[in-house]
Coordinates of C-alpha atoms and ligand atoms in Angstrom, one line a residue:
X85 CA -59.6 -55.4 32.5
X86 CA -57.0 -58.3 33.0
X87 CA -53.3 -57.2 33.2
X88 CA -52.3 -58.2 30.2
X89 CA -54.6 -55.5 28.5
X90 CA -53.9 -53.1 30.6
X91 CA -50.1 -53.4 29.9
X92 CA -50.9 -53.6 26.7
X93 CA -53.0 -50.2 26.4
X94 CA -50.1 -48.8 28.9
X95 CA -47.2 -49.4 26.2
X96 CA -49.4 -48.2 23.7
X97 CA -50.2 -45.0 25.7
X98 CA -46.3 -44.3 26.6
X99 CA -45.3 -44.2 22.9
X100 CA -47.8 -42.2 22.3
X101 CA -46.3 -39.9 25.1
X102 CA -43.2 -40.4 24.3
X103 CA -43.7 -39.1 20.8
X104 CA -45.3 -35.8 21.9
X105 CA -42.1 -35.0 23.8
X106 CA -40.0 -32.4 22.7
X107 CA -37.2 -32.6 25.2
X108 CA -34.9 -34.4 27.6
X109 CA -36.8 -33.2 30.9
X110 CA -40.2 -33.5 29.9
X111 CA -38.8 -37.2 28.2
X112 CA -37.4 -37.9 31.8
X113 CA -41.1 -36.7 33.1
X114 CA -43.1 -39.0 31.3
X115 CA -40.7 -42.0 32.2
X116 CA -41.9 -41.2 35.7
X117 CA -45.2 -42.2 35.0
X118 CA -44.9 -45.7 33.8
X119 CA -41.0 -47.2 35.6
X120 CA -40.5 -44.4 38.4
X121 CA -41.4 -45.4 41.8
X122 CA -45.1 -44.9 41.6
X123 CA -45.3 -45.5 37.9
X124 CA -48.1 -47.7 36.3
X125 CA -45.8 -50.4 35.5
X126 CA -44.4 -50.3 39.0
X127 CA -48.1 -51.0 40.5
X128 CA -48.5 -53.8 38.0
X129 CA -45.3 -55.4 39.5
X130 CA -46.1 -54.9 42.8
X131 CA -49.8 -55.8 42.2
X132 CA -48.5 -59.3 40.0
X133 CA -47.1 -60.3 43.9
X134 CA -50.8 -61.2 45.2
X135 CA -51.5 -63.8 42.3
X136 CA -51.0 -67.7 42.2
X137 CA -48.2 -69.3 41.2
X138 CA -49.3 -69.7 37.7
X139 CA -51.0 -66.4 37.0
X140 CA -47.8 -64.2 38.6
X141 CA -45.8 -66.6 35.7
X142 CA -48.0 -65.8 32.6
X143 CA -48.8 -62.2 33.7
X144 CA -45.6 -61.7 35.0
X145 CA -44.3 -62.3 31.7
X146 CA -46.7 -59.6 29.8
X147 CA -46.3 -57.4 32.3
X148 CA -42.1 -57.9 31.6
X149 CA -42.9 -57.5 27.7
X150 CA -44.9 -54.5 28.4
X151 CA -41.7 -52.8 30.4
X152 CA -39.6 -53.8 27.7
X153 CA -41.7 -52.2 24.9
X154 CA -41.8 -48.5 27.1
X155 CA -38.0 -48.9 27.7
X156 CA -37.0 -49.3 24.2
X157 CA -39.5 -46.6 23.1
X158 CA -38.2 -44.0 25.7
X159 CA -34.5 -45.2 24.4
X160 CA -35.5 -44.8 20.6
X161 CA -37.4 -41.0 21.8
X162 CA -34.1 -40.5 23.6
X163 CA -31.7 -41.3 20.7
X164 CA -34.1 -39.4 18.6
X165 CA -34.1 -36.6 20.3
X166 CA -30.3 -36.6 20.6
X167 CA -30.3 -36.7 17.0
X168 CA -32.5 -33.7 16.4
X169 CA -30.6 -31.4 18.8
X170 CA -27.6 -32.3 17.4
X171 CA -29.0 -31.2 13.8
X172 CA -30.1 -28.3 14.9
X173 CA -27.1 -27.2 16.5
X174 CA -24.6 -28.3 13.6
X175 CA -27.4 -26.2 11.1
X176 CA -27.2 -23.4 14.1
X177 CA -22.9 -23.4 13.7
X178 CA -22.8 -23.9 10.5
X179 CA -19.6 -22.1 8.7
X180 CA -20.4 -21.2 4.9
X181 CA -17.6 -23.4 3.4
X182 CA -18.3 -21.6 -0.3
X183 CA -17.6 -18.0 1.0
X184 CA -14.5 -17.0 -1.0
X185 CA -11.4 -16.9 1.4
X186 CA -10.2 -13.4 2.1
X187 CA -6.4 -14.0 0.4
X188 CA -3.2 -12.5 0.7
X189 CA -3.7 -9.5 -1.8
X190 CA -0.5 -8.9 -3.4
X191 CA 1.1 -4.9 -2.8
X192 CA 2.5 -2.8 -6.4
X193 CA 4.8 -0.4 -6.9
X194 CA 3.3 3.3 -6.8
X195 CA 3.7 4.4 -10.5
X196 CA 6.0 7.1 -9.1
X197 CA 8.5 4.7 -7.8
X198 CA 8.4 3.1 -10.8
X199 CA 9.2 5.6 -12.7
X200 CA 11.9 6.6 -9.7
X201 CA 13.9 3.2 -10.0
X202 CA 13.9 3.7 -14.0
X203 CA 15.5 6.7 -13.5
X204 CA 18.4 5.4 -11.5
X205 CA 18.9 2.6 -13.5
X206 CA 19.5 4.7 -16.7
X207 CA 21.6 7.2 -15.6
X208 CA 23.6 4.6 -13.0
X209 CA 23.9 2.6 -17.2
X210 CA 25.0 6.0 -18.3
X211 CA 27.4 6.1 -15.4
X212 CA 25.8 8.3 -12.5
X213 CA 26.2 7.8 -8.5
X214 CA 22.8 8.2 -7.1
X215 CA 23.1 10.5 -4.1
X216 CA 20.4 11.2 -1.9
X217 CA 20.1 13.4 1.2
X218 CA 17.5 15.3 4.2
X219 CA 14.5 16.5 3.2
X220 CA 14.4 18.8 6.0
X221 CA 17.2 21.1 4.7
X222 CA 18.7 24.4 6.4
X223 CA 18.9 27.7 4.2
X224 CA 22.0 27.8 3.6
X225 CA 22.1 24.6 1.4
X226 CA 18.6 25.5 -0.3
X227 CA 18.8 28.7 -0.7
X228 CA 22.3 30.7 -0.4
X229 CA 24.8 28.2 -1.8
X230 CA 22.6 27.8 -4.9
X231 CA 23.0 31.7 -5.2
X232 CA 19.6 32.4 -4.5
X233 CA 19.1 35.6 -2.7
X234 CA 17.7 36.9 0.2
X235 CA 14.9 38.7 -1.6
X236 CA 14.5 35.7 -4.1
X237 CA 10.5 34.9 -4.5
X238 CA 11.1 30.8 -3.6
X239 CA 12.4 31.9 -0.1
X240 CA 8.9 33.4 0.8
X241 CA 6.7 32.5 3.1
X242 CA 4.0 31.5 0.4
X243 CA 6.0 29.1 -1.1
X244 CA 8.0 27.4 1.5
X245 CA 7.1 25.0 4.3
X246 CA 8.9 26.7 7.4
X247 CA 9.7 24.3 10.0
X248 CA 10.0 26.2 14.2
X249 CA 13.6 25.2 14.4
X250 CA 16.3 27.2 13.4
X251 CA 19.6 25.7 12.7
X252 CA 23.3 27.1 14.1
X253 CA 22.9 29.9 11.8
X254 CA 20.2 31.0 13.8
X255 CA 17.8 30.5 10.4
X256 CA 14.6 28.4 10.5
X257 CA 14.7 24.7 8.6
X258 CA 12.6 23.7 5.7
X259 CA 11.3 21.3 3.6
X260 CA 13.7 21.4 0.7
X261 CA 12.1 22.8 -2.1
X262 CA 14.0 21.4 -5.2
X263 CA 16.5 18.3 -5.1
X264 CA 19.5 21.1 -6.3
X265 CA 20.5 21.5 -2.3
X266 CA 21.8 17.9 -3.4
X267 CA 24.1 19.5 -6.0
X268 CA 25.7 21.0 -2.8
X269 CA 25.8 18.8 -0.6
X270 CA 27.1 15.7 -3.1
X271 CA 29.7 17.9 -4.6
X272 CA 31.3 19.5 -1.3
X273 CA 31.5 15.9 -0.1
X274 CA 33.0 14.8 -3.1
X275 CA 35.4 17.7 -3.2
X276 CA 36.5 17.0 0.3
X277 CA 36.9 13.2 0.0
X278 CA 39.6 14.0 -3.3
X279 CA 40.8 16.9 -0.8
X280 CA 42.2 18.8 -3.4
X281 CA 44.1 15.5 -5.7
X282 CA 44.8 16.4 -9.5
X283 CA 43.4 13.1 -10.4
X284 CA 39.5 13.9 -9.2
X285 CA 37.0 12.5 -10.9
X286 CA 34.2 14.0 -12.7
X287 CA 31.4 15.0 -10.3
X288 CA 28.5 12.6 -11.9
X289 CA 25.5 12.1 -9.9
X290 CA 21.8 12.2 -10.0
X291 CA 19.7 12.7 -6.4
X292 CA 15.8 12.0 -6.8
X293 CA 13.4 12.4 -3.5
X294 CA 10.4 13.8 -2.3
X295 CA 10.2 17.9 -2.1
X296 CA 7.6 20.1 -0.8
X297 CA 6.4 23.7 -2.0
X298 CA 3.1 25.3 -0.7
X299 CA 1.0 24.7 -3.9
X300 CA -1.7 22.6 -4.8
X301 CA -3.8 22.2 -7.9
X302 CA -4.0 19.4 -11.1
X303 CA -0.5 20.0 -11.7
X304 CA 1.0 20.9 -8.2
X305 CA 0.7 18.6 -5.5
X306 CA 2.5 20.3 -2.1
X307 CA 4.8 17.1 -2.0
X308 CA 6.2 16.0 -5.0
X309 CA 9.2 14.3 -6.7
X310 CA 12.3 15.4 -8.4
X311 CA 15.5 14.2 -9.4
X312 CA 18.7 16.5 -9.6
X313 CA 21.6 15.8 -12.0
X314 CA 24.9 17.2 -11.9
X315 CA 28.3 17.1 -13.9
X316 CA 31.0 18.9 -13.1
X317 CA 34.4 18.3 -14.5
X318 CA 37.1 20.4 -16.8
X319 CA 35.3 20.4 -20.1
X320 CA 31.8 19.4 -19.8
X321 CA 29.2 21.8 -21.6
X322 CA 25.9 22.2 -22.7
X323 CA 25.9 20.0 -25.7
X324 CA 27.1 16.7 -23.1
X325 CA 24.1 17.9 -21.6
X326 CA 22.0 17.8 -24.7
X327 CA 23.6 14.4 -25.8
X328 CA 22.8 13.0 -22.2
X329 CA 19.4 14.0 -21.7
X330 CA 18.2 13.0 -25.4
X331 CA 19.8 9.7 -24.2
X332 CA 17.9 9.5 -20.9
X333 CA 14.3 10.1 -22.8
X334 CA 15.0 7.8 -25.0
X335 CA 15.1 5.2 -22.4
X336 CA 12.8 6.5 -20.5
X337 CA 9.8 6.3 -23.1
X338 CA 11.6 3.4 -24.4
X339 CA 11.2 5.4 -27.9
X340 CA 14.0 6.7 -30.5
X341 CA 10.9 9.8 -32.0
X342 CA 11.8 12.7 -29.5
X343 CA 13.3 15.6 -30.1
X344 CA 14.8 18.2 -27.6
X345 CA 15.0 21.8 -27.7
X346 CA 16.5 24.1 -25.1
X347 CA 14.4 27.2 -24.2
X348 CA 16.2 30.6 -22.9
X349 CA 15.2 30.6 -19.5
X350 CA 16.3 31.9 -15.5
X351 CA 17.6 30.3 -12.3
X352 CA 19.9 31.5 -9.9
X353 CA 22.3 28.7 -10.0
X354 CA 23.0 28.3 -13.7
X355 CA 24.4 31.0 -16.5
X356 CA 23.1 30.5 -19.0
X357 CA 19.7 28.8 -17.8
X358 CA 17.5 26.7 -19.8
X359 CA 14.4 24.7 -19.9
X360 CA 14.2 21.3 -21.7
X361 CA 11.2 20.9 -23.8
X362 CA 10.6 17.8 -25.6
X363 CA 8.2 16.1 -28.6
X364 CA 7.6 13.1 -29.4
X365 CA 7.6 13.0 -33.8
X366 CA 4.3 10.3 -33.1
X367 CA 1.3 9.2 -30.9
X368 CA -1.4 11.5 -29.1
X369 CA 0.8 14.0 -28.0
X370 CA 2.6 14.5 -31.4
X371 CA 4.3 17.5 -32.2
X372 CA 3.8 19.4 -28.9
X373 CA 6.5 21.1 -26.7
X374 CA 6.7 20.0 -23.4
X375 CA 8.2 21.4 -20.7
X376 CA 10.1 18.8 -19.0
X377 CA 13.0 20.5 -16.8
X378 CA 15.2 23.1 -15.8
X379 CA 18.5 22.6 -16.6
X380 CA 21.8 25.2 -16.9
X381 CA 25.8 25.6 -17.0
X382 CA 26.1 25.5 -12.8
X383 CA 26.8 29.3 -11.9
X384 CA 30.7 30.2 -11.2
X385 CA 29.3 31.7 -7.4
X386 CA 28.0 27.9 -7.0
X387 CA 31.0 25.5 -8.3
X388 CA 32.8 28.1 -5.8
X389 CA 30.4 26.9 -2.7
X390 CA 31.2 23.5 -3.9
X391 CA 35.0 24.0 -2.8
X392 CA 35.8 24.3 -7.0
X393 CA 37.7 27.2 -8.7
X394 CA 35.2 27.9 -11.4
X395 CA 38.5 28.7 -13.5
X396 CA 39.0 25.4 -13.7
X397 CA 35.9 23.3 -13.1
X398 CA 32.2 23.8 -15.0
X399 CA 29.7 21.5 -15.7
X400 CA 25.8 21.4 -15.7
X401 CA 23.2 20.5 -13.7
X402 CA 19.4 19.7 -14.3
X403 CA 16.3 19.3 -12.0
X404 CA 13.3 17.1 -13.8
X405 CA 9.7 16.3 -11.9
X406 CA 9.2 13.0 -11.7
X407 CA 5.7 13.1 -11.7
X408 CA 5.7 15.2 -15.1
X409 CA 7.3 12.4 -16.6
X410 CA 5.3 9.7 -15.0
X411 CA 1.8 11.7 -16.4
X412 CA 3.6 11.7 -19.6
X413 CA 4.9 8.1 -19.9
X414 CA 1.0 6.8 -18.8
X415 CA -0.9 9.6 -20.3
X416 CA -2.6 10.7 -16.9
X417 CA -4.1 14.2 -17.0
X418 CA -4.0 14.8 -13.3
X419 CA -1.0 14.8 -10.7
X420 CA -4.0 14.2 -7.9
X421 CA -4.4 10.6 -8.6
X422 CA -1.0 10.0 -7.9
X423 CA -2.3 10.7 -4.1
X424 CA -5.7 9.4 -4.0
X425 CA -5.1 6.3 -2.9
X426 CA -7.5 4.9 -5.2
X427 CA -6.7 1.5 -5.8
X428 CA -8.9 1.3 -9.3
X429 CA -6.1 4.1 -10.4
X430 CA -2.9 2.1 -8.5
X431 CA -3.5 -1.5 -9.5
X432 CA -3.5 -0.4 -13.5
X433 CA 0.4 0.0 -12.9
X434 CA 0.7 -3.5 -11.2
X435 CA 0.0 -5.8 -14.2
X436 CA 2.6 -8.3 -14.4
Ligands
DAH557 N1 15.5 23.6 -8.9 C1 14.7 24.0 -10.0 C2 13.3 23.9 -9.7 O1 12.9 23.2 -8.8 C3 15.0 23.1 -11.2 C4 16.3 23.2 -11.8 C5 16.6 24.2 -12.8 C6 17.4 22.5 -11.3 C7 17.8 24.3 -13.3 C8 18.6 22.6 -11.9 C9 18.8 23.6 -12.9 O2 19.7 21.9 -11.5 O3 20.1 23.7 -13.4 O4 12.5 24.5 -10.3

């Protein structure tokens, strides 16, 4: 075979290798065997030294060609292969540009603040201080000042949360169980900061926060909301009461077609007592009476604990759920959601 076919057969032969390499070693391999040291195009070079003049020119030249041809092919394999790991590895770590971004989910208002800040806003426009105070609360303020006594059902165990720490009075803490300890503690504060002065205002103030009884079912949740109103001043009665509250509904439900009606009732800290029922004159809940707070003329023993000669001061004082009024205002059936955390429920009050 002359030398010029056999480099010939030899380019053909390393493309053909080449081709059926799948990666950079066994590439680097196959080089070996046509330009490494004892490759075929090597002995061709080294055998192109024993020829004449005139044959080393001509075959030298094919035999160059031939080197040529397997150095571009092993470049083009190399580039190609290159190309296909690079593929493969951009396909491998590929990021899923069309997967929807996680976002910055915007928070709402819990329905029961809502209904919370409504309530200080109309009574602060109806010109009410908004007090608010501990819900860890001693006896004394929950209880005793409020003329509750010792025997009275709401101090027992089954109703209260205790807490293991008694206070100077040597009686244990607990987690208030109505907002009226509020009535107490905003009056005798207000009492001392006039310190007796003929020109004392008016005690006007509502006090909404968090209370806790040991009770739980679709209408008792054993943390819950009220908000405490109290007047005291030196000729404020029932009817202001009346004309106050109708005024406060109104707002509240945004709606002029509710009526009020006070029921006959009992607490310790008011004489006479009362509970404020309600209708609305249209919609679902048309015509019924609902029960939406205790209210009462503040109990001479009381306006006494608040520093006050009941001689000469009187006033009233009511304590509304806020969740009652929230369940009314949205039509919800049970106080649970309020604390299920379900956000199907939550987000409905969030709209705009
Ligand atoms: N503290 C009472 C309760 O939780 C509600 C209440 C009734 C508050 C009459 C008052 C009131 O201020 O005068 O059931």
């Amino acid at each position: 075979m002359s030398t010029t076919t056999h480099a010939r057969q030899l380019v053909d032969e390393a493309r053909e290798l080449f081709a059926s390499c799948h990666g950079a070693s066994e590439l680097e391999n196959a080089k070996a065997r046509y330009l490494g040291k004892s490759g075929a195009i090597t002995a061709l070079m080294k055998d192109l030294a024993r020829l004449p003049a005139e044959q080393k020119r001509e075959q030298g030249a094919e035999v160059n060609l031939a080197k040529q041809a397997i150095e571009q092919a092993l470049q083009a394999r190399r580039d190609a292969l290159a190309e296909a790991e690079l593929r493969q590895r951009l396909a491998e770590e590929a990021i899923d540009v069309t997967l929807d971004g996680r976002g910055q989910r915007r928070g709402g208002l819990h329905p029961v603040v809502r209904s919370w800040m409504r309530i200080e806003s109309l009574f602060r426009s109806m010109g009410f201080e908004v007090a608010e105070g501990p819900e860890i609360e001693d006896d004394w303020t929950n209880f005793t000042a409020l003329n509750s006594p010792q025997d009275h059902p709401a101090r027992s165990m089954q109703d209260t949360f205790y807490v293991d720490v008694e206070d100077e009075r040597g009686q244990p803490l607990l987690l208030r169980t109505h907002t009226s300890p509020m009535q107490v503690r905003h009056a005798r504060a207000h009492v001392q900061a006039f310190a007796g002065s003929p020109d004392m205002p008016d005690i006007r103030v509502i006090a909404p926060g968090r209370t806790y009884r040991v009770d739980s079912d679709a209408t008792h949740s054993p943390m819950f909301h009220q908000f405490e109103g109290l007047w005291i001043g030196r000729a404020v009665s029932m009817a202001d009461l009346k004309g106050l509250y109708t005024g406060f509904l109104h707002g509240f439900f945004e709606r002029d077609d509710i009526e009020l009606r006070f029921r006959p009732s009992y607490f310790p800290f008011t004489e006479p007592s009362a509970e404020i029922d309600m209708r609305f004159d249209s919609g679902p809940l048309r015509g019924r009476w609902l029960e939406i707070s205790g209210a009462g003329q503040v109990h001479p023993t009381v306006v006494r604990n608040f520093g006050l000669d009941p001689e000469e001061f009187m006033g009233f004082a009511f304590g509304s759920g806020i969740e009652r009024l929230t369940m009314l205002r949205y039509g919800i059936g049970d106080l649970r959601q309020f604390y299920g955390s379900d956000l199907r429920f939550l987000e409905q009050f969030n709209a705009a």
